[in-house]
Coordinates of C-alpha atoms in Angstrom, one line a residue:
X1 CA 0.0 0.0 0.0
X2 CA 1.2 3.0 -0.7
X3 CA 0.4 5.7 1.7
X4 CA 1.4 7.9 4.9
X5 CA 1.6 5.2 7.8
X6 CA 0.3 6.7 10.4
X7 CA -3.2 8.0 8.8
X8 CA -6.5 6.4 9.5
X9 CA -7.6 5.8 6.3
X10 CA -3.9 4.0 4.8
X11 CA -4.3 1.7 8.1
X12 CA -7.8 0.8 7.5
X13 CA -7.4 0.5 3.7
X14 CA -4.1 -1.7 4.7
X15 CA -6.6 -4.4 7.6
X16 CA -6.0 -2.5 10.7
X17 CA -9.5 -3.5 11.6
X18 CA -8.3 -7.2 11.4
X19 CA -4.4 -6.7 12.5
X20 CA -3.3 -8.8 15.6
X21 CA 0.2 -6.7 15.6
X22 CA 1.7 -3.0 14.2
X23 CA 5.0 -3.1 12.9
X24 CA 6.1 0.4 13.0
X25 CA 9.6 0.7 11.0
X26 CA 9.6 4.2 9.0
X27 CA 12.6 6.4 9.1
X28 CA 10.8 8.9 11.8
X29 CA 10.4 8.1 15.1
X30 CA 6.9 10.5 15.4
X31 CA 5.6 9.1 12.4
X32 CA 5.5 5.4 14.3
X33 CA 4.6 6.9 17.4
X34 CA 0.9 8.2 15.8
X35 CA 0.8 5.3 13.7
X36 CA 0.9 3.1 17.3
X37 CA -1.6 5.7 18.7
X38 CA -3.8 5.4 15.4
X39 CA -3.9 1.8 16.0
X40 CA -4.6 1.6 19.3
X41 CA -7.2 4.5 19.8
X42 CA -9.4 3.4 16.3
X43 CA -8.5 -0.3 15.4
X44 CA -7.8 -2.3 19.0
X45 CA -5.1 -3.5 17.5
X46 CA -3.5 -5.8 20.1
X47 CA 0.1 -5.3 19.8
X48 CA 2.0 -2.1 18.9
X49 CA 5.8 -2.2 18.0
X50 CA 7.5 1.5 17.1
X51 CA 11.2 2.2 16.2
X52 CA 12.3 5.3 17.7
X53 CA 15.9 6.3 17.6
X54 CA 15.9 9.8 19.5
X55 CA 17.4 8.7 22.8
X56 CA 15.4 11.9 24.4
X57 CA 11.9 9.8 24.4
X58 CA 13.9 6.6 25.7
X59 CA 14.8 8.3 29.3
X60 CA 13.9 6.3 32.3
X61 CA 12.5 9.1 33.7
X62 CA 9.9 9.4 30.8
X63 CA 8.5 6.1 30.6
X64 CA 5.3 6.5 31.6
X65 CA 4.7 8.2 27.9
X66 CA 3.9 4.8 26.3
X67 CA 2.4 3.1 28.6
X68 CA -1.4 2.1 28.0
X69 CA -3.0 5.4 29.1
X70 CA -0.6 7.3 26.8
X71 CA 0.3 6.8 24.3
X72 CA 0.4 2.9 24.1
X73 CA 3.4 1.3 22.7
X74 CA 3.9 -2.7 23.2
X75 CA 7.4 -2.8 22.5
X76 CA 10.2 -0.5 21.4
X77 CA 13.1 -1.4 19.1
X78 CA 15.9 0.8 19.1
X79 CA 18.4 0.3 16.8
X80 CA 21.4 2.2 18.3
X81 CA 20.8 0.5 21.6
X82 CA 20.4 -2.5 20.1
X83 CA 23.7 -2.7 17.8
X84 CA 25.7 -0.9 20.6
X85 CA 24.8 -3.4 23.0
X86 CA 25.8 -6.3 20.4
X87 CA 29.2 -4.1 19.6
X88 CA 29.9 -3.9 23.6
X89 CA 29.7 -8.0 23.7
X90 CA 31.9 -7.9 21.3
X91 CA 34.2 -5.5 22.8
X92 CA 34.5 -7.7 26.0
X93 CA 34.4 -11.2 24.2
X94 CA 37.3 -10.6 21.9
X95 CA 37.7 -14.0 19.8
X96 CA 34.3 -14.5 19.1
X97 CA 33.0 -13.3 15.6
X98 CA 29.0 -13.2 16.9
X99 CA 27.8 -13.3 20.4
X100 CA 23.9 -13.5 21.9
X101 CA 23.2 -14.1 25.0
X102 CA 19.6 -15.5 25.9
X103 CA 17.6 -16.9 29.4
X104 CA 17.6 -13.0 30.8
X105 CA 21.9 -13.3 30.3
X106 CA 22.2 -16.6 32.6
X107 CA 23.3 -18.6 28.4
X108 CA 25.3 -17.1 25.4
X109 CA 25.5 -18.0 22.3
X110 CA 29.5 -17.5 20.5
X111 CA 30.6 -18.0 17.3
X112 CA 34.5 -18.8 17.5
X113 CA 36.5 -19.1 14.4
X114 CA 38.9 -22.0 14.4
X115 CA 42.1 -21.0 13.8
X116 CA 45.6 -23.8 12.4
X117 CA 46.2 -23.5 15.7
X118 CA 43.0 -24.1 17.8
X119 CA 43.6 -27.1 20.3
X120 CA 40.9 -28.7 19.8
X121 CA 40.4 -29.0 16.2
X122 CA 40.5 -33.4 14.9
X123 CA 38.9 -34.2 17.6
X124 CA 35.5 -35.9 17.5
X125 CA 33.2 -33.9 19.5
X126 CA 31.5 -36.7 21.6
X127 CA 35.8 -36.9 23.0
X128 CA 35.4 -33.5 23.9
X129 CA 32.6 -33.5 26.5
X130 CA 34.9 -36.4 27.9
X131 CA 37.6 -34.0 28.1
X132 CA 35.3 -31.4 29.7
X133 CA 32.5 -32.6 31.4
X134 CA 32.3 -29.7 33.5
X135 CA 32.3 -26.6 31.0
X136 CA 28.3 -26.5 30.1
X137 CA 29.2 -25.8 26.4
X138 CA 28.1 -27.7 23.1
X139 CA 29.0 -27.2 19.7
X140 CA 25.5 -26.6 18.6
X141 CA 26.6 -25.5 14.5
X142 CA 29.4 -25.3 12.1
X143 CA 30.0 -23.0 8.9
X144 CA 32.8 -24.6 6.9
X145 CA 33.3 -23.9 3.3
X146 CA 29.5 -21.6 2.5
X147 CA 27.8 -24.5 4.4
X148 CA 25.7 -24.6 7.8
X149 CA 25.4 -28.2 9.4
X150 CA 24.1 -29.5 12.7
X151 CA 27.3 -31.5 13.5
X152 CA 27.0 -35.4 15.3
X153 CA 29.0 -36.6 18.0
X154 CA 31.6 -38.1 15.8
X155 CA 32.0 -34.8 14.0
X156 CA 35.2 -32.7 14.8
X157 CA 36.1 -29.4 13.8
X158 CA 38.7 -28.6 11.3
X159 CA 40.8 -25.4 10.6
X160 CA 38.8 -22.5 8.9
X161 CA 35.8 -23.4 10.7
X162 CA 33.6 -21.3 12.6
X163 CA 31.7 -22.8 15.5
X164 CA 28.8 -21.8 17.2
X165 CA 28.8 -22.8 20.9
X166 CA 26.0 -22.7 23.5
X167 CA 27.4 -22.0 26.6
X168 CA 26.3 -20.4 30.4
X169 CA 27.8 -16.9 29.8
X170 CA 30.2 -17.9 33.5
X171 CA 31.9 -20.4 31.1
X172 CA 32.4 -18.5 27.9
X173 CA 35.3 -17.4 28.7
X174 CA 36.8 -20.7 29.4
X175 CA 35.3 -21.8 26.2
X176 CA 37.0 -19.0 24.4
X177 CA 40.6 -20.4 26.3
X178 CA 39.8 -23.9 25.1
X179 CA 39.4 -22.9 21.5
X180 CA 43.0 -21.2 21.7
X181 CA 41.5 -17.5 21.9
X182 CA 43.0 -16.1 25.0
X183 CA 43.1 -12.2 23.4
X184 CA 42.7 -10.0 26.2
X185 CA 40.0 -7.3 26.2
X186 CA 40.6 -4.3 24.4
X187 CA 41.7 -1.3 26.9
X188 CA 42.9 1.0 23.6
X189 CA 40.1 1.4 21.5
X190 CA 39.6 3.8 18.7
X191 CA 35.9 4.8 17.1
X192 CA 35.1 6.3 13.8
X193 CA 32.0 8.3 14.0
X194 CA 30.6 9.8 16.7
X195 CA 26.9 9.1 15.6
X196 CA 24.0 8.0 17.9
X197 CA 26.0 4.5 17.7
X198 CA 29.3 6.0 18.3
X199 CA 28.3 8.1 21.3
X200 CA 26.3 5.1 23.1
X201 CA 29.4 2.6 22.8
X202 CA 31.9 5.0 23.8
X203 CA 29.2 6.3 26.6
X204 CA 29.1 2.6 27.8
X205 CA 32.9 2.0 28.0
X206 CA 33.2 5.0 30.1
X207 CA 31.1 3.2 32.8
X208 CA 31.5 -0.2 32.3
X209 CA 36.1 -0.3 31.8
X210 CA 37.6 2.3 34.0
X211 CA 41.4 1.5 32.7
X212 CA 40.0 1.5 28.9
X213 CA 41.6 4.6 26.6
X214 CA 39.1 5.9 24.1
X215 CA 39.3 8.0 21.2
X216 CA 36.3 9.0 19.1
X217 CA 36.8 10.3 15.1
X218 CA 34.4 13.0 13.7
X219 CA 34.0 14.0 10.1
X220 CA 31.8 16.7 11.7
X221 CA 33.1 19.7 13.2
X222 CA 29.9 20.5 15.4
X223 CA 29.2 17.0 16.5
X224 CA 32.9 16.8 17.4
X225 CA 32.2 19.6 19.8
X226 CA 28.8 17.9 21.2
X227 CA 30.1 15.0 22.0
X228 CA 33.0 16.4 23.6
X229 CA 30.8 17.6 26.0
X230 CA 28.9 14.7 26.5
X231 CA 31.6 12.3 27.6
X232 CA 34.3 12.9 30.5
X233 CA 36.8 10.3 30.0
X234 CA 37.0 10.0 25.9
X235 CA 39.3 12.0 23.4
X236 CA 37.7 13.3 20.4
X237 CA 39.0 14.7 17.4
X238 CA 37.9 16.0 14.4
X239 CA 38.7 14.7 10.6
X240 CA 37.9 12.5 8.5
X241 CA 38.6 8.5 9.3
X242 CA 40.2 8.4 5.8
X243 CA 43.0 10.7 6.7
X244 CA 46.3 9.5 7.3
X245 CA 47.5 12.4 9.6
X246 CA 44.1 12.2 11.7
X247 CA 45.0 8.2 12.3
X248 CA 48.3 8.9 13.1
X249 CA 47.0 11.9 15.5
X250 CA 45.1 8.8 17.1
X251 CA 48.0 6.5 17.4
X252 CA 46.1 4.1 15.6
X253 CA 49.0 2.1 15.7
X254 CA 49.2 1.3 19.4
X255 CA 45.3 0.8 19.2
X256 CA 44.3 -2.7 20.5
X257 CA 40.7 -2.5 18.7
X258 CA 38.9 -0.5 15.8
X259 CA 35.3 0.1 15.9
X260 CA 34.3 1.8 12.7
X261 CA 30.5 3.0 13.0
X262 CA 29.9 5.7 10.4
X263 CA 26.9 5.6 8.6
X264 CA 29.0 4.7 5.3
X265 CA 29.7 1.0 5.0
X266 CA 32.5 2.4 2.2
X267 CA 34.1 4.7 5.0
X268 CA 33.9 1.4 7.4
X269 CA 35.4 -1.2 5.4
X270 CA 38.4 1.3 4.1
X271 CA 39.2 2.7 7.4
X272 CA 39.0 -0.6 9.5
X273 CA 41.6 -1.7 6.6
X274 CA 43.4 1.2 7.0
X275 CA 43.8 1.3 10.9
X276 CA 44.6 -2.6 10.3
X277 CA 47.5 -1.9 8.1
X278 CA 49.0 0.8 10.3
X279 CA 49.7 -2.4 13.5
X280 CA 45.6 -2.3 15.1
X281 CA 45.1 -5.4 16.7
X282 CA 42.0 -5.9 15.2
X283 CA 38.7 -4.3 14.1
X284 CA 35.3 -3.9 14.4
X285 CA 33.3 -2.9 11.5
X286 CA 29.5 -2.1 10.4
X287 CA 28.0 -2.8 7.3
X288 CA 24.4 -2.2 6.2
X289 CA 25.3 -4.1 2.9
X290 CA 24.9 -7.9 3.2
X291 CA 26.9 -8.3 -0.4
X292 CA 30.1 -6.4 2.0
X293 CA 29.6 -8.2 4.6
X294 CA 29.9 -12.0 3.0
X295 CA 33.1 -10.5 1.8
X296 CA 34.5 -8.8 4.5
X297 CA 35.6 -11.2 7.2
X298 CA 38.4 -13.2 4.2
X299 CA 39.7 -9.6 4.0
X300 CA 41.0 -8.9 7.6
X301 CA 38.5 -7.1 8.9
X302 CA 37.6 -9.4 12.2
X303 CA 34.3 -8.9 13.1
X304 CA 31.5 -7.8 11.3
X305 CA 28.4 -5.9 12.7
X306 CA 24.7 -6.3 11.0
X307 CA 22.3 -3.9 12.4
X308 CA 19.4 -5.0 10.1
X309 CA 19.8 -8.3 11.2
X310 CA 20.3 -7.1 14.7
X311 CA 17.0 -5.2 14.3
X312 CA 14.9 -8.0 13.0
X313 CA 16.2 -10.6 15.0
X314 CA 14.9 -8.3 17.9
X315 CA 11.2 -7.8 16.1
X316 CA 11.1 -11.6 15.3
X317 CA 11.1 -12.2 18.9
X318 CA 8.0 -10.5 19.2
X319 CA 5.8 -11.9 16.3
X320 CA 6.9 -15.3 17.4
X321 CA 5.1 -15.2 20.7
X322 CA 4.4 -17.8 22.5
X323 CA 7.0 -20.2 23.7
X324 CA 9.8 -18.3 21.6
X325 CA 11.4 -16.1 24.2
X326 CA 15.0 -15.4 22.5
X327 CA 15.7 -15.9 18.9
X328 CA 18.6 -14.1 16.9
X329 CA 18.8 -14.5 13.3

């Protein structure tokens, strides 16, 4: 249908009268606030989910605005909370590629790439809960060579694997040890952009890793300045993440982890590369693009961030109500 989303008559035309659930996904957060409102006040529609972004409505001290009396929103997705909270578990799980956790935080979910020199690599997988019969881990998925299996008991894992292990999250980092990952966490970390993204993460580190050095890269001049303001701890500089001189003003090269989160998957890709290239450990990168992202990880950038998927996963929870609780996609 084509049509403004959050008028009466595109909703009705569309089967609001019938709708068990409003997905509300357009580019403006108060366009999918009156399009919950709409739903709720003239169609009973049961369920109401809204994507708002502006951090200003998502206050703890405001959250009586959508409850049922106001303006009545089910569930909110935000996608900057959402993709800085999956770039934060990767900043403190370094070695795993993916990471999820699920059961309210008590299980994860990691995906650890098996490396030539990974210990336990040959070895049928049945061996390795005899080996470990303590570590509450199990090898629930392997990607080798384009392919997803469910693997057997007298599978093993080979080299160029990547694994996906269910584990409680107080075990994941012995997991992690046992694969042969035993990278420390990051305490020198370097962001390019200082977006809604970029601000949250660096925001979080502030309060969450007391000995961790950050530095925040701007494009913008005035956002530079904002920021600045916002955060106590963080350096921020102006110029663009493609400069040479502005990466060496960063000491890129002493930098233990990357995070590139501008909104250009181009700028992402070629600065990750570029910090890379100058001695950073390693690097974090998003990209939008799923044809970049297939490509990116054989190209040493080390982890890859999806926030579409990131966002769905966190709507398909909700349509899939019931006995679904946790799903990531």
């Amino acid at each position: 249908f084509v049509g403004h989303g959050s008028q009466p008559d595109v909703l009705s035309a569309a089967g609001a009268l019938d709708a068990d659930m409003i997905i509300a996904v357009t580019l403006y957060d108060e366009v999918n606030m009156v399009a919950c409102q709409v739903a709720h006040s003239i169609f009973n529609v049961p369920t109401k989910v809204a994507r708002i972004r502006a951090q200003s409505y998502l206050e703890s001290h405001w959250s009586d605005l959508f409850s049922r009396e106001h303006m009545p929103i089910d569930v909110i997705i935000s996608p900057e909370v959402e993709v800085g909270e999956m770039v934060l578990r990767r900043i403190a799980l370094p070695g795993a590629t993916d990471a999820v956790r699920f059961a309210d935080g008590e299980v994860a979910m990691i995906a650890i790439e098996c490396l030539d020199d990974c210990p336990v690599i040959d070895t049928p997988l049945g061996q390795l809960s005899e080996l470990f019969p303590d570590l509450s881990a199990v090898v629930v998925g392997i990607w080798r060579s384009g392919r997803l299996f469910v693997p057997r008991s007298s599978d093993a894992m080979m080299a160029g694997d990547l694994a996906y292990v269910i584990a409680r999250s107080d075990k994941v980092r012995r997991t992690l040890n046992i694969f042969g990952h035993e990278e420390p966490t990051a305490s020198r970390i370097l962001i390019m952009g200082g977006g809604n993204i970029g601000l949250y993460v660096a925001s979080a580190i502030e309060k969450r890793q007391a000995n961790a050095k950050v530095k925040i890269i701007d494009s913008s001049r005035e956002r530079a300045i904002s920021i600045a303001d916002e955060l106590s701890r963080t350096v921020v500089l102006h110029g663009s993440a493609l400069d040479q001189q502005i990466l060496l003003e960063a000491d890129v090269g002493r930098a233990d982890l990357m995070v590139a989160l501008t909104n250009d998957d181009e700028v992402n890709i070629l600065s990750s590369l570029l910090a890379k290239g100058q001695g950073c450990e390693s690097a974090i990168t998003l990209i939008n693009n799923p044809v970049f992202s297939n490509l990116m990880t054989s190209h040493g950038i080390d982890v890859v961030v999806d926030p579409r998927a990131t966002t769905v996963s966190e709507i398909l929870r909700h349509i899939r109500r019931g006995r679904i609780r946790g799903l990531h996609s």
